[in-house]
PDB file of C-alpha atoms in Angstrom:
ATOM      1  CA  UNK A 285      -1.931  16.591  28.493  1.00 45.00           C
ATOM      2  CA  UNK A 286       0.621  14.139  29.309  1.00 48.00           C
ATOM      3  CA  UNK A 287       4.288  15.253  29.899  1.00 46.00           C
ATOM      4  CA  UNK A 288       6.704  14.280  26.881  1.00 48.00           C
ATOM      5  CA  UNK A 289       8.561  11.435  26.622  1.00 50.00           C
ATOM      6  CA  UNK A 290      12.230  11.150  27.804  1.00 53.00           C
ATOM      7  CA  UNK A 291      14.502  11.155  25.064  1.00 64.00           C
ATOM      8  CA  UNK A 292      16.064   7.577  24.484  1.00 60.00           C
ATOM      9  CA  UNK A 293      20.085   7.077  23.395  1.00 60.00           C
ATOM     10  CA  UNK A 294      21.173   5.067  20.759  1.00 65.00           C
ATOM     11  CA  UNK A 295      22.922   2.642  23.002  1.00 70.00           C
ATOM     12  CA  UNK A 296      19.950   2.045  24.227  1.00 73.00           C
ATOM     13  CA  UNK A 297      18.503   0.824  20.703  1.00 72.00           C
ATOM     14  CA  UNK A 298      21.885  -1.139  20.233  1.00 70.00           C
ATOM     15  CA  UNK A 299      21.796  -3.072  23.673  1.00 70.00           C
ATOM     16  CA  UNK A 300      18.123  -4.346  22.714  1.00 69.00           C
ATOM     17  CA  UNK A 301      20.427  -6.777  20.277  1.00 64.00           C
ATOM     18  CA  UNK A 302      20.945  -8.276  23.729  1.00 68.00           C
ATOM     19  CA  UNK A 303      18.092  -7.784  25.774  1.00 70.00           C
ATOM     20  CA  UNK A 304      15.692  -8.098  23.162  1.00 69.00           C
ATOM     21  CA  UNK A 305      13.088  -6.031  24.661  1.00 80.00           C
ATOM     22  CA  UNK A 306      13.305  -1.649  24.808  1.00 84.00           C
ATOM     23  CA  UNK A 307      11.536  -0.057  27.272  1.00 85.00           C
ATOM     24  CA  UNK A 308       8.014   0.855  26.257  1.00 89.00           C
ATOM     25  CA  UNK A 309       7.610   3.844  24.134  1.00 90.00           C
ATOM     26  CA  UNK A 310      11.345   4.795  23.848  1.00 90.00           C
ATOM     27  CA  UNK A 311      11.963   7.866  22.033  1.00 91.00           C
ATOM     28  CA  UNK A 312      14.603   8.386  19.548  1.00 92.00           C
ATOM     29  CA  UNK A 313      15.467  12.095  18.227  1.00 92.00           C
ATOM     30  CA  UNK A 314      17.922  13.229  15.540  1.00 93.00           C
ATOM     31  CA  UNK A 315      19.331   9.546  15.523  1.00 92.00           C
ATOM     32  CA  UNK A 316      21.616   8.177  12.920  1.00 94.00           C
ATOM     33  CA  UNK A 317      21.177   4.597  13.257  1.00 92.00           C
ATOM     34  CA  UNK A 318      23.422   2.411  10.810  1.00 94.00           C
ATOM     35  CA  UNK A 319      23.995  -1.418  10.593  1.00 94.00           C
ATOM     36  CA  UNK A 320      21.938  -2.101  13.546  1.00 92.00           C
ATOM     37  CA  UNK A 321      20.799  -6.213  13.582  1.00 93.00           C
ATOM     38  CA  UNK A 322      18.294  -7.169  15.709  1.00 93.00           C
ATOM     39  CA  UNK A 323      16.388 -10.458  15.796  1.00 94.00           C
ATOM     40  CA  UNK A 324      13.491 -11.430  17.725  1.00 94.00           C
ATOM     41  CA  UNK A 325      13.032  -8.214  19.656  1.00 93.00           C
ATOM     42  CA  UNK A 326      10.170  -6.698  21.147  1.00 93.00           C
ATOM     43  CA  UNK A 327      10.397  -2.903  20.785  1.00 92.00           C
ATOM     44  CA  UNK A 328       7.701  -1.653  22.899  1.00 89.00           C
ATOM     45  CA  UNK A 329       6.177   1.108  20.516  1.00 92.00           C
ATOM     46  CA  UNK A 330       9.526   3.730  19.952  1.00 92.00           C
ATOM     47  CA  UNK A 331       8.962   6.953  18.764  1.00 92.00           C
ATOM     48  CA  UNK A 332      11.448   7.987  15.843  1.00 93.00           C
ATOM     49  CA  UNK A 333      11.539  11.975  15.524  1.00 93.00           C
ATOM     50  CA  UNK A 334      14.020  13.313  12.734  1.00 93.00           C
ATOM     51  CA  UNK A 335      15.993   9.793  12.665  1.00 94.00           C
ATOM     52  CA  UNK A 336      18.173   7.894  10.012  1.00 95.00           C
ATOM     53  CA  UNK A 337      17.716   4.163   9.950  1.00 95.00           C
ATOM     54  CA  UNK A 338      19.905   2.962   7.334  1.00 96.00           C
ATOM     55  CA  UNK A 339      21.298  -0.351   6.361  1.00 97.00           C
ATOM     56  CA  UNK A 340      19.736  -2.193   8.990  1.00 96.00           C
ATOM     57  CA  UNK A 341      18.447  -5.842   9.205  1.00 96.00           C
ATOM     58  CA  UNK A 342      15.541  -6.834  11.861  1.00 96.00           C
ATOM     59  CA  UNK A 343      14.037 -10.266  11.843  1.00 97.00           C
ATOM     60  CA  UNK A 344      11.017 -11.456  13.462  1.00 97.00           C
ATOM     61  CA  UNK A 345      10.472  -8.455  15.750  1.00 96.00           C
ATOM     62  CA  UNK A 346       7.604  -6.949  17.154  1.00 96.00           C
ATOM     63  CA  UNK A 347       7.372  -3.218  16.200  1.00 95.00           C
ATOM     64  CA  UNK A 348       3.717  -2.575  16.353  1.00 95.00           C
ATOM     65  CA  UNK A 349       2.374   0.554  17.611  1.00 94.00           C
ATOM     66  CA  UNK A 350       5.964   2.463  16.020  1.00 94.00           C
ATOM     67  CA  UNK A 351       5.382   5.897  14.968  1.00 91.00           C
ATOM     68  CA  UNK A 352       7.795   7.904  12.788  1.00 90.00           C
ATOM     69  CA  UNK A 353       7.700  11.681  13.231  1.00 85.00           C
ATOM     70  CA  UNK A 354       9.212  14.986  11.433  1.00 86.00           C
ATOM     71  CA  UNK A 355      10.235  12.830   8.326  1.00 89.00           C
ATOM     72  CA  UNK A 356      11.942  10.023   9.675  1.00 94.00           C
ATOM     73  CA  UNK A 357      14.507   8.101   6.783  1.00 96.00           C
ATOM     74  CA  UNK A 358      14.334   4.402   6.593  1.00 97.00           C
ATOM     75  CA  UNK A 359      17.003   3.677   3.991  1.00 98.00           C
ATOM     76  CA  UNK A 360      17.941   0.274   2.620  1.00 98.00           C
ATOM     77  CA  UNK A 361      16.951  -1.915   5.530  1.00 98.00           C
ATOM     78  CA  UNK A 362      15.673  -5.193   5.648  1.00 98.00           C
ATOM     79  CA  UNK A 363      12.701  -6.107   7.722  1.00 98.00           C
ATOM     80  CA  UNK A 364      11.384  -9.775   8.138  1.00 98.00           C
ATOM     81  CA  UNK A 365       8.798 -11.015   9.904  1.00 98.00           C
ATOM     82  CA  UNK A 366       8.106  -7.771  11.528  1.00 98.00           C
ATOM     83  CA  UNK A 367       5.133  -7.088  13.531  1.00 97.00           C
ATOM     84  CA  UNK A 368       4.132  -3.251  12.096  1.00 96.00           C
ATOM     85  CA  UNK A 369       0.470  -3.536  13.194  1.00 96.00           C
ATOM     86  CA  UNK A 370      -1.254  -0.395  14.251  1.00 94.00           C
ATOM     87  CA  UNK A 371       1.689   1.819  13.361  1.00 93.00           C
ATOM     88  CA  UNK A 372       2.059   5.315  12.206  1.00 89.00           C
ATOM     89  CA  UNK A 373       4.271   5.396   9.134  1.00 88.00           C
ATOM     90  CA  UNK A 374       2.956   8.503   7.656  1.00 80.00           C
ATOM     91  CA  UNK A 375       5.536  10.754   8.281  1.00 83.00           C
ATOM     92  CA  UNK A 376       8.493   8.689   6.815  1.00 92.00           C
ATOM     93  CA  UNK A 377      10.751   8.122   3.596  1.00 96.00           C
ATOM     94  CA  UNK A 378      11.607   4.553   3.236  1.00 97.00           C
ATOM     95  CA  UNK A 379      13.646   4.246   0.286  1.00 98.00           C
ATOM     96  CA  UNK A 380      15.078   0.354  -1.083  1.00 98.00           C
ATOM     97  CA  UNK A 381      14.093  -1.190   1.505  1.00 98.00           C
ATOM     98  CA  UNK A 382      12.343  -4.692   1.512  1.00 98.00           C
ATOM     99  CA  UNK A 383       9.512  -6.065   3.466  1.00 98.00           C
ATOM    100  CA  UNK A 384       9.346  -9.835   3.689  1.00 98.00           C
ATOM    101  CA  UNK A 385       6.309 -11.548   5.478  1.00 98.00           C
ATOM    102  CA  UNK A 386       5.704  -8.518   7.372  1.00 98.00           C
ATOM    103  CA  UNK A 387       2.123  -7.447   9.214  1.00 97.00           C
ATOM    104  CA  UNK A 388       0.823  -3.799   8.097  1.00 96.00           C
ATOM    105  CA  UNK A 389      -2.739  -4.580   9.543  1.00 94.00           C
ATOM    106  CA  UNK A 390      -4.251  -1.202  10.940  1.00 92.00           C
ATOM    107  CA  UNK A 391      -1.152   0.497   9.902  1.00 91.00           C
ATOM    108  CA  UNK A 392      -1.374   4.009   7.455  1.00 86.00           C
ATOM    109  CA  UNK A 393       0.939   4.824   4.844  1.00 87.00           C
ATOM    110  CA  UNK A 394      -0.810   8.026   3.470  1.00 77.00           C
ATOM    111  CA  UNK A 395       1.805  11.047   3.748  1.00 83.00           C
ATOM    112  CA  UNK A 396       4.930   8.439   3.563  1.00 92.00           C
ATOM    113  CA  UNK A 397       7.087   8.114   0.559  1.00 95.00           C
ATOM    114  CA  UNK A 398       7.712   4.810  -0.532  1.00 96.00           C
ATOM    115  CA  UNK A 399      11.012   4.574  -3.230  1.00 97.00           C
ATOM    116  CA  UNK A 400      12.328   1.358  -4.488  1.00 98.00           C
ATOM    117  CA  UNK A 401      10.606  -0.559  -1.821  1.00 98.00           C
ATOM    118  CA  UNK A 402       9.915  -4.333  -1.990  1.00 98.00           C
ATOM    119  CA  UNK A 403       6.969  -5.956  -0.467  1.00 98.00           C
ATOM    120  CA  UNK A 404       6.842  -9.633  -0.224  1.00 98.00           C
ATOM    121  CA  UNK A 405       3.814 -11.604   1.070  1.00 98.00           C
ATOM    122  CA  UNK A 406       3.318  -8.842   3.775  1.00 97.00           C
ATOM    123  CA  UNK A 407      -0.198  -8.705   5.139  1.00 96.00           C
ATOM    124  CA  UNK A 408      -1.286  -5.238   4.178  1.00 95.00           C
ATOM    125  CA  UNK A 409      -5.312  -4.836   4.050  1.00 94.00           C
ATOM    126  CA  UNK A 410      -7.882  -1.900   4.544  1.00 93.00           C
ATOM    127  CA  UNK A 411      -5.554   1.000   3.927  1.00 92.00           C
ATOM    128  CA  UNK A 412      -4.557   4.000   1.702  1.00 91.00           C
ATOM    129  CA  UNK A 413      -1.302   3.853  -0.433  1.00 91.00           C
ATOM    130  CA  UNK A 414       0.478   7.028  -1.589  1.00 91.00           C
ATOM    131  CA  UNK A 415       0.390   6.773  -5.497  1.00 93.00           C
ATOM    132  CA  UNK A 416       1.870  10.169  -5.892  1.00 91.00           C
ATOM    133  CA  UNK A 417       4.526   9.052  -3.622  1.00 93.00           C
ATOM    134  CA  UNK A 418       4.920   5.367  -4.887  1.00 95.00           C
ATOM    135  CA  UNK A 419       7.845   5.170  -7.599  1.00 96.00           C
ATOM    136  CA  UNK A 420       9.607   1.988  -8.495  1.00 97.00           C
ATOM    137  CA  UNK A 421       8.234  -0.248  -5.941  1.00 97.00           C
ATOM    138  CA  UNK A 422       7.263  -3.867  -6.355  1.00 98.00           C
ATOM    139  CA  UNK A 423       4.421  -6.088  -4.777  1.00 98.00           C
ATOM    140  CA  UNK A 424       4.246  -9.680  -4.248  1.00 98.00           C
ATOM    141  CA  UNK A 425       1.386 -11.928  -2.740  1.00 97.00           C
ATOM    142  CA  UNK A 426      -2.288 -10.466  -1.855  1.00 97.00           C
ATOM    143  CA  UNK A 427      -3.227  -6.810  -1.376  1.00 96.00           C
ATOM    144  CA  UNK A 428      -6.595  -6.551   0.107  1.00 96.00           C
ATOM    145  CA  UNK A 429      -8.774  -3.712   0.284  1.00 96.00           C
ATOM    146  CA  UNK A 430      -6.134  -1.206  -0.681  1.00 96.00           C
ATOM    147  CA  UNK A 431      -6.681   1.921  -2.173  1.00 95.00           C
ATOM    148  CA  UNK A 432      -4.094   3.820  -4.227  1.00 95.00           C
ATOM    149  CA  UNK A 433      -4.776   7.474  -3.977  1.00 93.00           C
ATOM    150  CA  UNK A 434      -3.256  10.752  -5.490  1.00 91.00           C
ATOM    151  CA  UNK A 435      -4.745  14.205  -4.033  1.00 84.00           C
ATOM    152  CA  UNK A 436      -4.967  16.788  -6.703  1.00 84.00           C
ATOM    153  CA  UNK A 437      -3.281  16.221 -10.038  1.00 89.00           C
ATOM    154  CA  UNK A 438      -3.596  12.826 -11.461  1.00 92.00           C
ATOM    155  CA  UNK A 439      -0.679  11.058 -10.490  1.00 93.00           C
ATOM    156  CA  UNK A 440       1.742   8.240 -12.587  1.00 94.00           C
ATOM    157  CA  UNK A 441       1.624   5.347 -10.266  1.00 95.00           C
ATOM    158  CA  UNK A 442       5.301   3.196 -10.556  1.00 96.00           C
ATOM    159  CA  UNK A 443       4.656  -0.036  -9.447  1.00 97.00           C
ATOM    160  CA  UNK A 444       5.197  -3.690 -10.121  1.00 98.00           C
ATOM    161  CA  UNK A 445       2.604  -5.909  -9.394  1.00 98.00           C
ATOM    162  CA  UNK A 446       3.148  -8.727 -11.623  1.00 98.00           C
ATOM    163  CA  UNK A 447       3.622 -11.254  -9.130  1.00 97.00           C
ATOM    164  CA  UNK A 448       0.035  -9.788  -7.060  1.00 97.00           C
ATOM    165  CA  UNK A 449      -3.099 -10.555  -6.407  1.00 97.00           C
ATOM    166  CA  UNK A 450      -5.124  -7.640  -6.015  1.00 98.00           C
ATOM    167  CA  UNK A 451      -8.398  -8.460  -4.049  1.00 97.00           C
ATOM    168  CA  UNK A 452     -10.447  -5.246  -4.111  1.00 97.00           C
ATOM    169  CA  UNK A 453      -7.791  -2.961  -4.959  1.00 97.00           C
ATOM    170  CA  UNK A 454      -8.875   0.383  -6.208  1.00 96.00           C
ATOM    171  CA  UNK A 455      -7.151   3.370  -8.193  1.00 96.00           C
ATOM    172  CA  UNK A 456      -8.196   6.620  -7.624  1.00 94.00           C
ATOM    173  CA  UNK A 457      -6.645   9.366  -9.467  1.00 94.00           C
ATOM    174  CA  UNK A 458      -4.103   7.322 -10.723  1.00 94.00           C
ATOM    175  CA  UNK A 459      -2.459   7.027 -13.944  1.00 94.00           C
ATOM    176  CA  UNK A 460      -1.362   3.476 -14.936  1.00 96.00           C
ATOM    177  CA  UNK A 461       1.149   3.835 -17.424  1.00 93.00           C
ATOM    178  CA  UNK A 462       4.058   2.841 -15.374  1.00 93.00           C
ATOM    179  CA  UNK A 463       2.433   0.052 -13.592  1.00 97.00           C
ATOM    180  CA  UNK A 464       3.555  -3.580 -14.480  1.00 98.00           C
ATOM    181  CA  UNK A 465       0.040  -5.295 -14.157  1.00 97.00           C
ATOM    182  CA  UNK A 466      -0.349  -9.032 -12.263  1.00 98.00           C
ATOM    183  CA  UNK A 467       0.215 -12.106 -14.288  1.00 97.00           C
ATOM    184  CA  UNK A 468      -2.431 -14.033 -12.399  1.00 97.00           C
ATOM    185  CA  UNK A 469      -5.463 -14.343 -15.396  1.00 96.00           C
ATOM    186  CA  UNK A 470      -8.527 -13.246 -13.225  1.00 96.00           C
ATOM    187  CA  UNK A 471      -7.048  -9.680 -13.698  1.00 97.00           C
ATOM    188  CA  UNK A 472      -7.270  -7.096 -16.606  1.00 97.00           C
ATOM    189  CA  UNK A 473      -5.270  -4.116 -17.135  1.00 97.00           C
ATOM    190  CA  UNK A 474      -7.227  -1.401 -18.383  1.00 96.00           C
ATOM    191  CA  UNK A 475      -4.884   2.080 -18.434  1.00 95.00           C
ATOM    192  CA  UNK A 476      -7.289   3.523 -21.083  1.00 95.00           C
ATOM    193  CA  UNK A 477     -10.672   2.595 -18.859  1.00 96.00           C
ATOM    194  CA  UNK A 478     -12.334   5.983 -19.067  1.00 95.00           C
ATOM    195  CA  UNK A 479     -11.574   6.085 -23.072  1.00 95.00           C
ATOM    196  CA  UNK A 480     -13.353   2.356 -23.100  1.00 95.00           C
ATOM    197  CA  UNK A 481     -16.293   3.539 -20.604  1.00 96.00           C
ATOM    198  CA  UNK A 482     -17.328   6.576 -22.534  1.00 95.00           C
ATOM    199  CA  UNK A 483     -17.797   4.340 -25.894  1.00 93.00           C
ATOM    200  CA  UNK A 484     -19.799   2.129 -23.815  1.00 93.00           C
ATOM    201  CA  UNK A 485     -22.124   4.997 -22.659  1.00 93.00           C
ATOM    202  CA  UNK A 486     -22.748   6.381 -26.176  1.00 90.00           C
ATOM    203  CA  UNK A 487     -24.039   2.606 -27.038  1.00 87.00           C
ATOM    204  CA  UNK A 488     -25.955   2.136 -23.854  1.00 85.00           C
ATOM    205  CA  UNK A 489     -27.716   5.559 -24.625  1.00 79.00           C
ATOM    206  CA  UNK A 490     -29.400   3.967 -27.492  1.00 71.00           C
ATOM    207  CA  UNK A 491     -30.711   1.063 -25.706  1.00 68.00           C
ATOM    208  CA  UNK A 492     -33.977   1.196 -24.036  1.00 67.00           C
ATOM    209  CA  UNK A 493     -33.747   2.368 -20.284  1.00 71.00           C
ATOM    210  CA  UNK A 494     -34.818  -0.608 -18.576  1.00 75.00           C
ATOM    211  CA  UNK A 495     -33.718  -1.029 -15.057  1.00 77.00           C
ATOM    212  CA  UNK A 496     -30.391  -3.318 -15.784  1.00 76.00           C
ATOM    213  CA  UNK A 497     -29.310  -0.546 -18.305  1.00 85.00           C
ATOM    214  CA  UNK A 498     -29.849   2.058 -15.777  1.00 89.00           C
ATOM    215  CA  UNK A 499     -27.668   0.096 -13.409  1.00 91.00           C
ATOM    216  CA  UNK A 500     -24.822   0.011 -16.008  1.00 92.00           C
ATOM    217  CA  UNK A 501     -25.332   3.420 -17.023  1.00 92.00           C
ATOM    218  CA  UNK A 502     -24.022   4.283 -13.396  1.00 93.00           C
ATOM    219  CA  UNK A 503     -21.177   1.820 -13.353  1.00 94.00           C
ATOM    220  CA  UNK A 504     -19.873   3.298 -16.639  1.00 95.00           C
ATOM    221  CA  UNK A 505     -20.244   6.864 -15.428  1.00 95.00           C
ATOM    222  CA  UNK A 506     -18.063   5.612 -12.514  1.00 95.00           C
ATOM    223  CA  UNK A 507     -14.941   4.324 -14.772  1.00 95.00           C
ATOM    224  CA  UNK A 508     -15.244   7.148 -17.254  1.00 95.00           C
ATOM    225  CA  UNK A 509     -13.821   9.236 -14.456  1.00 94.00           C
ATOM    226  CA  UNK A 510     -10.765   6.688 -13.787  1.00 95.00           C
ATOM    227  CA  UNK A 511      -7.194   7.742 -15.217  1.00 94.00           C
ATOM    228  CA  UNK A 512      -6.902   3.787 -15.143  1.00 95.00           C
ATOM    229  CA  UNK A 513      -7.912   0.696 -13.470  1.00 97.00           C
ATOM    230  CA  UNK A 514      -6.850  -3.128 -13.031  1.00 97.00           C
ATOM    231  CA  UNK A 515     -10.250  -5.020 -12.748  1.00 97.00           C
ATOM    232  CA  UNK A 516      -9.992  -8.464 -11.025  1.00 97.00           C
ATOM    233  CA  UNK A 517     -12.932  -9.883 -12.675  1.00 97.00           C
ATOM    234  CA  UNK A 518     -13.701 -12.413  -9.554  1.00 97.00           C
ATOM    235  CA  UNK A 519     -14.034  -9.203  -7.507  1.00 97.00           C
ATOM    236  CA  UNK A 520     -16.535  -7.882 -10.154  1.00 96.00           C
ATOM    237  CA  UNK A 521     -18.270 -10.559 -10.591  1.00 96.00           C
ATOM    238  CA  UNK A 522     -18.895 -11.035  -6.762  1.00 96.00           C
ATOM    239  CA  UNK A 523     -20.079  -7.774  -6.337  1.00 95.00           C
ATOM    240  CA  UNK A 524     -22.431  -7.102  -9.058  1.00 94.00           C
ATOM    241  CA  UNK A 525     -25.192  -8.731 -10.472  1.00 92.00           C
ATOM    242  CA  UNK A 526     -24.285 -11.670 -13.027  1.00 92.00           C
ATOM    243  CA  UNK A 527     -26.084  -9.507 -15.929  1.00 91.00           C
ATOM    244  CA  UNK A 528     -24.377  -6.553 -14.727  1.00 92.00           C
ATOM    245  CA  UNK A 529     -21.000  -7.961 -14.247  1.00 94.00           C
ATOM    246  CA  UNK A 530     -20.967  -9.479 -17.878  1.00 94.00           C
ATOM    247  CA  UNK A 531     -22.661  -6.513 -19.418  1.00 92.00           C
ATOM    248  CA  UNK A 532     -19.568  -4.236 -18.081  1.00 94.00           C
ATOM    249  CA  UNK A 533     -17.036  -6.982 -19.191  1.00 94.00           C
ATOM    250  CA  UNK A 534     -17.866  -6.969 -22.393  1.00 93.00           C
ATOM    251  CA  UNK A 535     -18.377  -3.230 -22.398  1.00 92.00           C
ATOM    252  CA  UNK A 536     -14.846  -2.649 -20.933  1.00 94.00           C
ATOM    253  CA  UNK A 537     -13.066  -5.873 -22.008  1.00 92.00           C
ATOM    254  CA  UNK A 538     -14.018  -7.409 -24.847  1.00 81.00           C
ATOM    255  CA  UNK A 539     -14.643  -4.257 -27.258  1.00 67.00           C
TER     256      UNK A 539
END
């Protein structure tokens, strides 16, 4: 077992504004960091425990591999072109932050809180987002292979996707009553998708049980378990056989 990392002082982080580099794996514990402005700095996979980062601006910085522990709070901060790749964001409260053109590939959000945050043209790919802890957030640009997930009781997702393209995005155990759907015309907003699917299942049950009907029935049963959904029709037509895709569109969208 490796020894614990030595604790770094706040002054070391402030000096990074001049040196443009922190020692690798610098560890900050219980620090209140306010008004920090870093531009083009490499932070070397820092660790933050029980810290508060407030009203700070980071531009063009490398924060890849950063780790937040023990409910670190990031409040009213602006991140522009920041590299967050392979970061551990799970134990963090992000409040009123703006992320502009940041890279979150291989990062996890599962157990963090996102309150009143804005994500503009960020690379958020193949990850889970905490639906139960996402409130008042706005997303612009493309979200790809992202899963908004709530455990236990269905959660009300509060998010504005109006300027967003949802590319293979799913909503698991999420109510979408407070969602603003994408304006992009390939999307269809269906907060009542379960009721639509159940009505379609009743109609399909009277049809001959051929192979296509069996596939359609399986798909409709899955949609009947959702609290709500936003369908990207291009995605649907890509993953399903043409006849099944069009039957689903008729059953869920056009009726």
